[in-house]
């Protein structure tokens, strides 16, 4: 390096000409500005001194009164600031502060909903860009407020959650900030971000390593009330996630938040924020992990001690608010003994009895949960004398009480009926529970919630388990009527319809209930339920059918009013509704007439005794045609045979008289009397046939003890007894018929039988012919009589119709005994239920009378004229 380069001072040989510089420079201008528009125009200046002066004056103008801010808005100050990008690029910190202050003033005095969506998005976008570059504490404070205001719009809050780089800076600033306003607005903004996220999104967002949960917990004890409230509000949202992978997965953090909350509460149990602290603490204790720490670290004892020390000075409302935390801890039964020992049960009862008109829902919920501890349950039952049940009933009845409290009261009563039925049921009876339930259900929706109605139905079910209380509920017809009407209005809720049907099943044994239901369109509701899209509803109604087919009035209603028709038309549902097929069979098993018309067969368990059995000689493709014949007052074209052993003479109410004026064309009238006909005719011959058969069986020693008949099957004498029945049938139905040979091609003279039936029709004036009057019969007529006599004496027997419908035949179960097959041992099979029997032989009633032909044998096929 040369020596010249090391010189510190060089002498100047030339100097600027000051005269020329002054000539070129613009002299300073000082002009008084009195109009706002002119001042706003100067914001376009690029000189810092001008901007500082104008901003200072505008800021002073905005601070004087709120109306001035609105005037700035009217003069489009916001648009000007946005056009200048909020002066983000300005190197002067004061200019940036003035710009942000004015923006916050505008947002503070106007509603964000008054801005255009594009303008609001522009504010948020520029604020985020500003935030990313800014380091000045005051500017950060203003920007945090602006962000907080913008995030009141859920759409904006949802969009900012996806700005990863911004969030990193935002959380870093929040964690390190000592500015109270920045901390407050940061917590508020975080809370708004959490509110717009789904559970999965919030879990992912809060479990990031840099999420400032610890800072939020610390701010619970901040000296500023607004910050404490914001922190509590955010913590409540975070603590609502009780999963194992939440932000409170670590035990130390769980203990930290519990310790902070208990500390704040214990410092001032009656403070203005005590209720908020208790609410957050109750939310935290919904987690079993939190509750376990709460008891293990003796935080429970600290809260109880503070509560006892200040109980006398606390208002009742505050005391009941505090015990909400115990309502949450009571859901874990392992802590119930310790809670009961600390007299928490008495605290709940005190709040229940002293609050008027009703306590908060969590008080009743806490009692409900405490009732799972035996000592606590005994204390609750002892409170019956103080009017505890009366109070709960009053809460359930009152429409002015909060719906959640009514729900909890009803659920608690149903729990007490399970845990202490005798005492609780007696108390409810004193309160006239049937009237109470009727009045509550009559309130209807929307006054009643679904959960409340479900609890009321559970109460009815529990009471109906006892015969005495079921009778009391059943006699109060208004209750059943309200249930039937509730069912008609509830098809929008599958679970409610299911529970109503289940409740009705418990009451259906009472005759007034059945009568009231049928009078209140239960059949219409059932048809609607059967056509429902919900499998739960279809399952519930078919279960109801299975329960009610024990009663003849319901069987008649199901057949006559279309339930049977719907079940058969929609048999495809049997693939997904397991009770659909059994419901059909349950109805048909009680009505052999319709079962034979539909299935063309009666099995061993289908008994014709004790009821009318109608069989038409014509086979109907659609059972509804035969149903119309039975329902309408007309005589069918084809003979319908009627079998009933219990009606020797017709009921006079069933005889329909035909006046003379309707028979003017008929000359052979008996005297001056008109004709009469009857669809339910009497039959004096069938009882005589049965009596003669019993005498014959007694002569052969084949009459069994009736008790034994119900318990077992006498396989040893099945063939002998069937032969005697077949001979009895042949004896009464062989008039004008000759004996035929099975091996011949000659068949029974059907014309003779047809003429005989026509003669009977002329005598009876109708084609409904009592079977006992038939004296000439082929396989068709004989098979019906054989089935009837067999059912009367307890012989398992089927009745089958051939494919063409012209022939009927009977089958018997006569087990074959292959050698060394223990499953075919008659001693084993004699106690087999009739529904498990399988037909093995066909009975010959026409040729070799009384012979049994094995199924598929040549003789059986010959008898059926299939060979």
Short mmCIF file of N, CA, C and O in Angstrom, two decimals, residues 175 223 272 399:
data_model
loop_
_atom_site.label_atom_id
_atom_site.label_comp_id
_atom_site.label_asym_id
_atom_site.label_seq_id
_atom_site.Cartn_x
_atom_site.Cartn_y
_atom_site.Cartn_z
N UNK A 175 -45.78 -15.17 23.59
CA UNK A 175 -45.04 -15.79 24.69
C UNK A 175 -44.05 -14.81 25.33
O UNK A 175 -43.86 -14.81 26.55
N UNK A 223 -52.45 -9.83 37.02
CA UNK A 223 -53.00 -8.76 37.85
C UNK A 223 -54.17 -8.05 37.19
O UNK A 223 -54.96 -7.38 37.88
N UNK A 272 -65.31 -11.79 42.14
CA UNK A 272 -66.14 -11.68 40.94
C UNK A 272 -65.81 -12.73 39.90
O UNK A 272 -66.64 -13.04 39.04
N UNK A 399 -93.13 -26.01 33.54
CA UNK A 399 -92.58 -25.62 32.23
C UNK A 399 -91.68 -24.40 32.30
O UNK A 399 -90.98 -24.08 31.34
#
